[in-house]
Short mmCIF file of C-alpha atoms in Angstrom, two decimals:
data_model
loop_
_atom_site.label_atom_id
_atom_site.label_comp_id
_atom_site.label_asym_id
_atom_site.label_seq_id
_atom_site.Cartn_x
_atom_site.Cartn_y
_atom_site.Cartn_z
CA MET A 1 -11.94 -55.06 10.20
CA ALA A 2 -8.57 -55.55 8.46
CA LEU A 3 -10.23 -55.09 5.10
CA SER A 4 -11.50 -51.61 5.99
CA MET A 5 -8.05 -50.57 7.30
CA ASN A 6 -6.39 -51.64 4.07
CA ARG A 7 -8.98 -49.70 2.06
CA LYS A 8 -8.43 -46.55 4.17
CA LYS A 9 -4.67 -46.94 3.88
CA LYS A 10 -4.90 -47.30 0.10
CA ILE A 11 -7.14 -44.22 -0.21
CA ASN A 12 -4.74 -42.20 1.93
CA GLN A 13 -1.79 -43.35 -0.18
CA ILE A 14 -3.57 -42.28 -3.37
CA LEU A 15 -4.49 -38.87 -1.92
CA LYS A 16 -0.95 -38.27 -0.65
CA LYS A 17 0.47 -39.22 -4.05
CA LYS A 18 -1.86 -36.78 -5.82
CA GLN A 19 -0.94 -34.04 -3.34
CA LYS A 20 2.79 -34.64 -3.94
CA GLN A 21 2.29 -34.45 -7.71
CA HIS A 22 0.33 -31.21 -7.34
CA ASN A 23 3.06 -29.67 -5.16
CA ALA A 24 5.73 -30.77 -7.61
CA LYS A 25 3.94 -28.95 -10.45
CA LEU A 26 3.70 -25.77 -8.38
CA HIS A 27 7.43 -25.70 -7.63
CA SER A 28 9.12 -25.94 -11.00
CA SER A 29 12.86 -26.47 -10.97
CA ASN A 30 15.37 -23.69 -11.59
CA LYS A 31 17.30 -25.89 -13.98
CA PRO A 32 17.64 -24.33 -17.46
CA ARG A 33 16.00 -26.00 -20.45
CA TYR A 34 18.18 -28.53 -22.28
CA ILE A 35 19.50 -27.30 -25.63
CA SER A 36 20.73 -29.99 -28.00
CA LYS A 37 24.12 -29.85 -29.67
CA ALA A 38 22.53 -29.19 -33.07
CA GLU A 39 20.48 -26.30 -31.69
CA ARG A 40 23.57 -24.79 -30.04
CA ALA A 41 25.48 -24.99 -33.34
CA LYS A 42 22.56 -23.38 -35.16
CA MET A 43 22.38 -20.55 -32.62
CA GLU A 44 26.15 -19.95 -32.87
CA ALA A 45 25.92 -19.79 -36.67
CA GLU A 46 23.09 -17.25 -36.47
CA GLU A 47 25.07 -15.11 -34.02
CA ALA A 48 28.11 -15.26 -36.29
CA ASN A 49 25.98 -14.13 -39.25
CA LYS A 50 24.56 -11.24 -37.22
CA ALA A 51 28.04 -10.18 -36.14
CA LEU A 52 29.28 -10.35 -39.73
CA GLU A 53 26.32 -8.31 -41.01
CA SER A 54 26.74 -5.68 -38.32
CA SER A 55 30.47 -5.34 -39.01
CA GLU A 56 29.76 -4.98 -42.73
CA SER A 57 27.15 -2.28 -42.08
CA VAL A 58 29.60 -0.39 -39.85
CA GLN A 59 32.25 -0.54 -42.58
CA THR A 60 29.85 0.78 -45.23
CA GLU A 61 28.75 3.61 -42.91
CA GLN A 62 32.40 4.55 -42.35
CA GLU A 63 33.07 4.50 -46.09
CA LEU A 64 30.04 6.72 -46.73
CA SER A 65 31.09 9.22 -44.08
CA ALA A 66 34.64 9.24 -45.49
CA ASP A 67 33.22 9.91 -48.99
CA LYS A 68 31.15 12.81 -47.66
CA VAL A 69 34.21 14.32 -45.97
CA SER A 70 36.28 14.00 -49.15
CA ASP A 71 33.44 15.48 -51.26
CA SER A 72 33.12 18.48 -48.97
CA ALA A 73 36.90 18.98 -49.04
CA GLU A 74 36.89 18.92 -52.86
CA GLN A 75 34.11 21.50 -53.02
CA GLN A 76 36.05 23.98 -50.90
#
């Protein structure tokens, strides 16, 4: 009789464990993904390059518009 109780208990433990694991997969944590120090440095460098490129493009656009204004003033 004790043997059958231990077997039932063990089966129930296994089923409960599987159910807990299934529930844990369904409810993922809200914690953000870990980003390593090297990845953060790489991302910062890319952002700095983008900012530099965008500021350079703004400067060239301003120079072009200033040239157009000066050309139109010379023509008049």
